[in-house]
mmCIF file of C-alpha atoms and ligand atoms in Angstrom:
data_model
loop_
_atom_site.group_PDB
_atom_site.id
_atom_site.type_symbol
_atom_site.label_atom_id
_atom_site.label_comp_id
_atom_site.label_asym_id
_atom_site.label_seq_id
_atom_site.Cartn_x
_atom_site.Cartn_y
_atom_site.Cartn_z
ATOM 1 C CA MET K 295 0.000 0.000 0.000
ATOM 2 C CA THR K 296 1.250 3.485 -0.804
ATOM 3 C CA ASP K 297 1.913 5.741 2.151
ATOM 4 C CA ILE K 298 -0.649 8.486 2.428
ATOM 5 C CA VAL K 299 0.762 11.958 1.802
ATOM 6 C CA THR K 300 -1.643 14.892 2.207
ATOM 7 C CA ARG K 301 -1.032 18.613 2.109
ATOM 8 C CA PHE K 302 -2.522 21.962 3.012
ATOM 9 C CA ALA K 303 -1.784 24.608 0.392
ATOM 10 C CA PRO K 304 -2.834 28.097 1.480
ATOM 11 C CA SER K 305 -2.190 31.311 -0.444
ATOM 12 C CA PRO K 306 -0.655 34.019 1.765
ATOM 13 C CA THR K 307 -3.111 36.723 0.712
ATOM 14 C CA GLY K 308 -4.636 37.341 4.146
ATOM 15 C CA HIS K 309 -4.998 35.804 7.577
ATOM 16 C CA LEU K 310 -6.300 32.275 7.970
ATOM 17 C CA HIS K 311 -9.897 31.872 9.102
ATOM 18 C CA LEU K 312 -11.864 28.960 10.515
ATOM 19 C CA GLY K 313 -12.490 27.542 7.045
ATOM 20 C CA HIS K 314 -8.740 27.226 6.528
ATOM 21 C CA ALA K 315 -8.364 25.655 9.960
ATOM 22 C CA HIS K 316 -10.987 23.079 8.990
ATOM 23 C CA SER K 317 -9.205 22.244 5.748
ATOM 24 C CA ALA K 318 -5.761 22.082 7.366
ATOM 25 C CA LEU K 319 -7.020 19.873 10.202
ATOM 26 C CA PHE K 320 -8.851 17.673 7.704
ATOM 27 C CA GLY K 321 -5.647 16.967 5.752
ATOM 28 C CA TRP K 322 -3.524 16.648 8.875
ATOM 29 C CA ARG K 323 -5.951 14.228 10.571
ATOM 30 C CA THR K 324 -6.340 12.114 7.445
ATOM 31 C CA ALA K 325 -2.583 11.679 7.178
ATOM 32 C CA ARG K 326 -2.189 11.009 10.870
ATOM 33 C CA GLU K 327 -4.952 8.415 11.035
ATOM 34 C CA ALA K 328 -3.336 6.560 8.122
ATOM 35 C CA GLY K 329 0.163 6.799 9.617
ATOM 36 C CA GLY K 330 1.075 8.998 6.651
ATOM 37 C CA ARG K 331 2.774 12.354 6.088
ATOM 38 C CA PHE K 332 1.402 15.883 6.029
ATOM 39 C CA LEU K 333 2.941 18.690 3.981
ATOM 40 C CA LEU K 334 2.436 22.425 3.895
ATOM 41 C CA ARG K 335 2.795 24.301 0.607
ATOM 42 C CA ILE K 336 2.750 28.057 0.191
ATOM 43 C CA GLU K 337 0.863 28.988 -2.980
ATOM 44 C CA ASP K 338 2.290 32.433 -3.575
ATOM 45 C CA ILE K 339 2.367 32.768 -7.362
ATOM 46 C CA ASP K 340 0.245 35.928 -7.362
ATOM 47 C CA PRO K 341 2.838 38.677 -6.859
ATOM 48 C CA LYS K 342 0.213 41.378 -6.344
ATOM 49 C CA ARG K 343 -1.793 39.674 -3.619
ATOM 50 C CA CYS K 344 0.710 37.532 -1.680
ATOM 51 C CA ARG K 345 2.746 38.983 1.176
ATOM 52 C CA PRO K 346 5.615 37.437 3.203
ATOM 53 C CA GLU K 347 4.061 38.604 6.481
ATOM 54 C CA PHE K 348 0.929 36.553 5.743
ATOM 55 C CA GLU K 349 3.130 33.521 5.112
ATOM 56 C CA ARG K 350 4.867 34.025 8.460
ATOM 57 C CA ASP K 351 1.535 34.557 10.246
ATOM 58 C CA LEU K 352 -0.146 31.526 8.721
ATOM 59 C CA MET K 353 2.649 29.230 9.871
ATOM 60 C CA GLU K 354 2.418 30.735 13.335
ATOM 61 C CA ASP K 355 -1.374 30.213 13.350
ATOM 62 C CA LEU K 356 -1.135 26.585 12.209
ATOM 63 C CA ALA K 357 1.538 25.793 14.804
ATOM 64 C CA TRP K 358 -0.578 27.473 17.505
ATOM 65 C CA LEU K 359 -3.474 25.281 16.435
ATOM 66 C CA GLY K 360 -1.267 22.262 17.134
ATOM 67 C CA LEU K 361 -0.372 21.201 13.597
ATOM 68 C CA THR K 362 3.028 19.925 12.556
ATOM 69 C CA TRP K 363 4.295 19.463 9.017
ATOM 70 C CA GLU K 364 7.381 18.289 7.234
ATOM 71 C CA THR K 365 10.152 20.671 6.299
ATOM 72 C CA PRO K 366 11.292 22.177 4.040
ATOM 73 C CA VAL K 367 8.006 23.842 3.162
ATOM 74 C CA ARG K 368 7.600 24.218 -0.597
ATOM 75 C CA ARG K 369 7.026 27.810 -1.621
ATOM 76 C CA GLN K 370 5.719 27.897 -5.189
ATOM 77 C CA SER K 371 7.470 31.117 -6.161
ATOM 78 C CA ASP K 372 10.817 29.349 -5.520
ATOM 79 C CA HIS K 373 9.986 26.669 -8.086
ATOM 80 C CA LEU K 374 8.796 28.541 -11.152
ATOM 81 C CA ASP K 375 11.342 26.647 -13.251
ATOM 82 C CA ASP K 376 9.432 23.418 -12.576
ATOM 83 C CA HIS K 377 6.257 25.084 -13.800
ATOM 84 C CA ARG K 378 8.054 26.505 -16.858
ATOM 85 C CA ALA K 379 9.337 23.039 -17.730
ATOM 86 C CA ALA K 380 5.836 21.558 -17.543
ATOM 87 C CA LEU K 381 4.485 24.410 -19.622
ATOM 88 C CA GLY K 382 7.172 23.688 -22.209
ATOM 89 C CA ARG K 383 5.990 20.071 -22.442
ATOM 90 C CA LEU K 384 2.406 21.223 -22.939
ATOM 91 C CA ARG K 385 3.493 23.712 -25.610
ATOM 92 C CA ASP K 386 5.341 20.911 -27.401
ATOM 93 C CA LEU K 387 2.071 18.975 -27.487
ATOM 94 C CA GLY K 388 0.445 21.953 -29.236
ATOM 95 C CA VAL K 389 -2.304 22.381 -26.639
ATOM 96 C CA VAL K 390 -1.343 25.887 -25.490
ATOM 97 C CA TYR K 391 -2.107 29.205 -27.184
ATOM 98 C CA PRO K 392 -1.366 32.845 -26.377
ATOM 99 C CA CYS K 393 -4.323 34.976 -25.322
ATOM 100 C CA PHE K 394 -4.003 38.732 -25.619
ATOM 101 C CA CYS K 395 -7.447 39.521 -24.195
ATOM 102 C CA THR K 396 -7.892 41.841 -21.245
ATOM 103 C CA ARG K 397 -10.722 41.243 -18.781
ATOM 104 C CA LYS K 398 -12.548 44.051 -20.542
ATOM 105 C CA ASP K 399 -12.121 42.401 -23.948
ATOM 106 C CA ILE K 400 -13.491 39.139 -22.565
ATOM 107 C CA ALA K 401 -16.516 40.847 -20.977
ATOM 108 C CA ALA K 402 -17.203 42.730 -24.228
ATOM 109 C CA GLU K 403 -16.964 39.548 -26.304
ATOM 110 C CA ILE K 404 -19.311 37.714 -23.936
ATOM 111 C CA ALA K 405 -21.815 40.595 -24.075
ATOM 112 C CA ARG K 406 -21.558 40.682 -27.872
ATOM 113 C CA ALA K 407 -22.077 36.939 -28.279
ATOM 114 C CA GLY K 408 -25.169 37.102 -26.080
ATOM 115 C CA HIS K 409 -25.116 33.411 -25.210
ATOM 116 C CA ALA K 410 -21.716 32.654 -23.665
ATOM 117 C CA PRO K 411 -21.437 29.185 -22.168
ATOM 118 C CA HIS K 412 -21.304 29.265 -18.386
ATOM 119 C CA GLY K 413 -19.271 27.114 -16.021
ATOM 120 C CA PRO K 414 -19.577 26.745 -12.247
ATOM 121 C CA ASP K 415 -17.563 29.973 -11.711
ATOM 122 C CA GLY K 416 -19.364 32.110 -14.308
ATOM 123 C CA PRO K 417 -19.025 32.647 -18.054
ATOM 124 C CA LEU K 418 -16.283 30.706 -19.794
ATOM 125 C CA TYR K 419 -13.541 32.268 -21.875
ATOM 126 C CA PRO K 420 -15.222 32.775 -25.252
ATOM 127 C CA GLY K 421 -12.218 31.518 -27.227
ATOM 128 C CA THR K 422 -11.411 34.813 -28.978
ATOM 129 C CA CYS K 423 -7.671 34.076 -29.331
ATOM 130 C CA ARG K 424 -7.958 30.303 -29.892
ATOM 131 C CA HIS K 425 -7.856 30.452 -33.648
ATOM 132 C CA LEU K 426 -5.849 33.604 -34.258
ATOM 133 C CA ASP K 427 -3.744 33.458 -37.321
ATOM 134 C CA ASP K 428 -0.105 32.548 -36.594
ATOM 135 C CA SER K 429 1.259 35.643 -38.315
ATOM 136 C CA LEU K 430 -1.083 37.848 -36.294
ATOM 137 C CA ARG K 431 0.049 36.126 -33.079
ATOM 138 C CA GLN K 432 3.647 36.678 -34.054
ATOM 139 C CA ALA K 433 3.089 40.323 -34.895
ATOM 140 C CA ARG K 434 1.330 41.020 -31.605
ATOM 141 C CA MET K 435 4.127 39.354 -29.644
ATOM 142 C CA GLU K 436 6.733 41.355 -31.520
ATOM 143 C CA GLU K 437 4.793 44.530 -30.710
ATOM 144 C CA GLY K 438 5.288 43.573 -27.066
ATOM 145 C CA ALA K 439 1.582 42.958 -26.350
ATOM 146 C CA ALA K 440 1.043 41.234 -22.980
ATOM 147 C CA TYR K 441 -0.402 37.741 -23.208
ATOM 148 C CA ALA K 442 -1.445 34.823 -21.048
ATOM 149 C CA LEU K 443 -1.193 31.202 -22.178
ATOM 150 C CA ARG K 444 -4.368 29.140 -22.295
ATOM 151 C CA LEU K 445 -5.083 25.439 -22.584
ATOM 152 C CA ASP K 446 -6.938 24.402 -25.721
ATOM 153 C CA VAL K 447 -9.117 21.990 -23.803
ATOM 154 C CA ALA K 448 -10.825 20.390 -26.817
ATOM 155 C CA LYS K 449 -7.502 19.675 -28.483
ATOM 156 C CA ALA K 450 -6.071 18.354 -25.221
ATOM 157 C CA ARG K 451 -9.015 16.002 -24.742
ATOM 158 C CA GLY K 452 -8.483 14.743 -28.264
ATOM 159 C CA ILE K 453 -4.990 13.651 -27.212
ATOM 160 C CA THR K 454 -5.854 12.046 -23.885
ATOM 161 C CA GLY K 455 -9.241 10.492 -24.605
ATOM 162 C CA PRO K 456 -11.615 9.815 -21.672
ATOM 163 C CA LEU K 457 -10.224 10.149 -18.154
ATOM 164 C CA ARG K 458 -11.491 9.586 -14.661
ATOM 165 C CA TRP K 459 -10.443 10.369 -11.125
ATOM 166 C CA HIS K 460 -11.425 9.157 -7.682
ATOM 167 C CA ASP K 461 -12.930 11.201 -4.903
ATOM 168 C CA ARG K 462 -13.192 9.566 -1.476
ATOM 169 C CA ALA K 463 -16.491 11.303 -0.785
ATOM 170 C CA ARG K 464 -18.168 10.984 -4.195
ATOM 171 C CA GLY K 465 -16.536 7.986 -5.834
ATOM 172 C CA TRP K 466 -15.232 7.708 -9.403
ATOM 173 C CA GLN K 467 -15.726 10.771 -11.598
ATOM 174 C CA GLU K 468 -15.582 11.039 -15.380
ATOM 175 C CA ALA K 469 -13.280 13.977 -16.066
ATOM 176 C CA THR K 470 -15.117 16.825 -17.791
ATOM 177 C CA PRO K 471 -12.448 19.546 -17.917
ATOM 178 C CA GLU K 472 -14.367 21.495 -20.582
ATOM 179 C CA ILE K 473 -16.637 22.599 -17.736
ATOM 180 C CA LEU K 474 -14.079 25.343 -16.962
ATOM 181 C CA GLY K 475 -13.251 26.115 -20.605
ATOM 182 C CA ASP K 476 -9.795 27.083 -21.893
ATOM 183 C CA VAL K 477 -8.223 27.836 -18.513
ATOM 184 C CA VAL K 478 -5.105 29.966 -18.091
ATOM 185 C CA LEU K 479 -1.854 28.017 -17.690
ATOM 186 C CA ALA K 480 0.485 31.003 -17.452
ATOM 187 C CA ARG K 481 -0.716 34.435 -16.443
ATOM 188 C CA LYS K 482 0.411 37.707 -17.956
ATOM 189 C CA ASP K 483 2.368 38.549 -14.773
ATOM 190 C CA THR K 484 3.583 35.048 -13.775
ATOM 191 C CA PRO K 485 4.909 32.104 -15.818
ATOM 192 C CA THR K 486 2.350 29.744 -14.257
ATOM 193 C CA SER K 487 -1.210 29.637 -12.936
ATOM 194 C CA TYR K 488 -3.077 27.978 -10.088
ATOM 195 C CA HIS K 489 -4.067 24.975 -12.235
ATOM 196 C CA LEU K 490 -0.600 24.313 -13.585
ATOM 197 C CA ALA K 491 1.313 24.968 -10.361
ATOM 198 C CA VAL K 492 -0.942 22.808 -8.214
ATOM 199 C CA THR K 493 -0.786 19.883 -10.648
ATOM 200 C CA VAL K 494 2.996 20.036 -10.976
ATOM 201 C CA ASP K 495 3.667 20.538 -7.273
ATOM 202 C CA ASP K 496 1.307 17.834 -6.023
ATOM 203 C CA HIS K 497 3.156 15.464 -8.333
ATOM 204 C CA LEU K 498 6.675 16.618 -7.450
ATOM 205 C CA GLN K 499 5.922 16.536 -3.730
ATOM 206 C CA GLY K 500 4.578 12.993 -3.962
ATOM 207 C CA VAL K 501 1.118 13.915 -2.679
ATOM 208 C CA THR K 502 -1.053 10.782 -2.840
ATOM 209 C CA LEU K 503 -4.300 12.226 -1.466
ATOM 210 C CA VAL K 504 -5.350 15.801 -2.191
ATOM 211 C CA THR K 505 -7.723 16.964 0.539
ATOM 212 C CA ARG K 506 -9.348 20.331 -0.116
ATOM 213 C CA GLY K 507 -12.685 22.127 -0.048
ATOM 214 C CA GLU K 508 -15.429 21.175 -2.454
ATOM 215 C CA ASP K 509 -15.226 24.668 -3.983
ATOM 216 C CA LEU K 510 -12.277 23.194 -5.908
ATOM 217 C CA PHE K 511 -14.132 20.087 -7.081
ATOM 218 C CA PHE K 512 -14.448 21.304 -10.681
ATOM 219 C CA ALA K 513 -10.811 22.383 -10.809
ATOM 220 C CA THR K 514 -9.886 18.726 -10.299
ATOM 221 C CA HIS K 515 -11.347 17.898 -13.727
ATOM 222 C CA VAL K 516 -8.774 20.243 -15.241
ATOM 223 C CA HIS K 517 -5.967 18.911 -13.056
ATOM 224 C CA ARG K 518 -6.763 15.377 -14.208
ATOM 225 C CA LEU K 519 -6.403 16.473 -17.818
ATOM 226 C CA LEU K 520 -3.075 18.189 -17.101
ATOM 227 C CA GLN K 521 -1.807 15.053 -15.330
ATOM 228 C CA ALA K 522 -2.635 12.963 -18.374
ATOM 229 C CA LEU K 523 -0.928 15.413 -20.746
ATOM 230 C CA LEU K 524 2.141 15.555 -18.510
ATOM 231 C CA ARG K 525 2.034 11.776 -18.070
ATOM 232 C CA VAL K 526 2.034 11.814 -14.279
ATOM 233 C CA GLU K 527 0.106 9.548 -11.903
ATOM 234 C CA PRO K 528 -3.071 11.145 -10.547
ATOM 235 C CA PRO K 529 -3.412 11.298 -6.769
ATOM 236 C CA GLU K 530 -6.663 10.406 -5.057
ATOM 237 C CA TYR K 531 -8.919 13.276 -3.942
ATOM 238 C CA HIS K 532 -11.159 14.034 -1.012
ATOM 239 C CA HIS K 533 -13.132 17.252 -1.405
ATOM 240 C CA HIS K 534 -14.622 18.127 1.950
ATOM 241 C CA ALA K 535 -17.717 20.210 2.685
ATOM 242 C CA LEU K 536 -17.007 23.868 3.403
ATOM 243 C CA LEU K 537 -17.443 25.328 6.844
ATOM 244 C CA THR K 538 -20.210 27.935 6.915
ATOM 245 C CA ASN K 539 -21.224 30.647 9.388
ATOM 246 C CA GLU K 540 -24.469 30.781 11.398
ATOM 247 C CA ARG K 541 -26.267 32.116 8.316
ATOM 248 C CA GLY K 542 -25.061 29.203 6.210
ATOM 249 C CA GLU K 543 -22.690 31.449 4.220
ATOM 250 C CA ARG K 544 -19.247 30.312 3.212
ATOM 251 C CA LEU K 545 -16.465 31.890 5.296
ATOM 252 C CA ALA K 546 -14.297 34.339 3.409
ATOM 253 C CA LYS K 547 -10.917 35.851 4.150
ATOM 254 C CA ARG K 548 -12.484 39.290 4.356
ATOM 255 C CA ASP K 549 -14.574 38.060 7.305
ATOM 256 C CA GLN K 550 -11.712 39.096 9.625
ATOM 257 C CA ALA K 551 -13.897 38.651 12.713
ATOM 258 C CA LYS K 552 -13.355 34.917 12.329
ATOM 259 C CA SER K 553 -9.616 34.980 11.650
ATOM 260 C CA LEU K 554 -7.677 32.540 13.813
ATOM 261 C CA ARG K 555 -5.654 35.431 15.245
ATOM 262 C CA SER K 556 -8.722 37.357 16.287
ATOM 263 C CA LEU K 557 -10.071 34.278 18.076
ATOM 264 C CA ARG K 558 -6.735 33.821 19.788
ATOM 265 C CA ASP K 559 -6.640 37.517 20.718
ATOM 266 C CA VAL K 560 -9.976 37.281 22.516
ATOM 267 C CA GLY K 561 -8.531 34.481 24.626
ATOM 268 C CA LEU K 562 -9.710 31.262 22.968
ATOM 269 C CA GLU K 563 -7.533 28.191 23.473
ATOM 270 C CA PRO K 564 -6.362 26.161 20.458
ATOM 271 C CA SER K 565 -8.693 23.293 21.444
ATOM 272 C CA ALA K 566 -11.687 25.669 21.404
ATOM 273 C CA VAL K 567 -10.729 26.963 17.958
ATOM 274 C CA ARG K 568 -10.252 23.419 16.679
ATOM 275 C CA ALA K 569 -13.754 22.647 17.939
ATOM 276 C CA LEU K 570 -15.158 25.714 16.137
ATOM 277 C CA ALA K 571 -13.374 24.460 13.016
ATOM 278 C CA GLY K 572 -15.213 21.155 13.260
ATOM 279 C CA PHE K 573 -12.602 19.060 15.095
ATOM 280 C CA PRO K 574 -13.797 18.924 18.699
ATOM 281 C CA ASN K 575 -11.710 15.956 19.800
ATOM 282 C CA ASP K 576 -8.189 16.146 21.181
ATOM 283 C CA LEU K 577 -5.330 16.008 18.749
HETATM 284 N N1 LIG V 636 -4.132 27.742 -2.735
HETATM 285 C C1 LIG V 636 -5.515 27.384 -2.838
HETATM 286 C C2 LIG V 636 -6.340 28.247 -1.910
HETATM 287 O O1 LIG V 636 -5.802 28.838 -0.983
HETATM 288 C C3 LIG V 636 -5.782 25.938 -2.479
HETATM 289 C C4 LIG V 636 -5.243 25.023 -3.492
HETATM 290 C C5 LIG V 636 -5.554 23.553 -3.342
HETATM 291 O O2 LIG V 636 -5.802 23.075 -2.227
HETATM 292 O O3 LIG V 636 -5.517 22.891 -4.353
HETATM 293 O O4 LIG V 636 -7.521 28.335 -2.120
#
């Protein structure tokens, strides 16, 4: 049997709240109960939103909560070469194209088309740059126009054929990555994206069981496709239910009242915060 390796992969864009504590404890507990290993990964590829002080604070908060993790901690921004290499392999397969659209262009195109397909997170990229003429692409790049790189999901599916993945809560899933459209693989400001970085890093870190909130359930369809294109073994998944507040609303980072630090500052003990995060038993 393979050893279980789980991870918690927060982005240092704010202070951790109870929802993060739930997710971290979920992964930590799962590893511990299986005699496995638990990793922490810092997902800091967004240079505008991530801050070193949030990284420091989140580690302090997790340690205060009673969690332990293996070192060294992988910080994504230190490993962009791994993401570039994977992107190169995808480019060689011909499933990546440059997209020069701004958010405004995309919104205008969606409004113009009148019937843009929608995914779980809103309207999908309408495909404006998918079939641009090569000479036009070249000219725009030479002009110095900023561009992201997108996955041509239909072409990619043509290469991999049908795929499936396993979720511990919901069982086997047929992969339907087209549900999120032609996702971004490298952003205009960073040579990677959430989807690419998470797929590459889970593989390179030897994660065998990805535990994360069910808000990322649909992203897994895309990750499965990327794994097949990159020819790496898929891990197993367990998407857990999200913690909600008294009104049944999902907790957000901006809800600072529920940050772990604020609970600590009003005198709560780690065990009380673990209980609020859905783990009432002793560690
Ligand atoms: N970094 C992501 C977040 O903070 C989580 C990524 C994952 O668990 O796959 O929402």
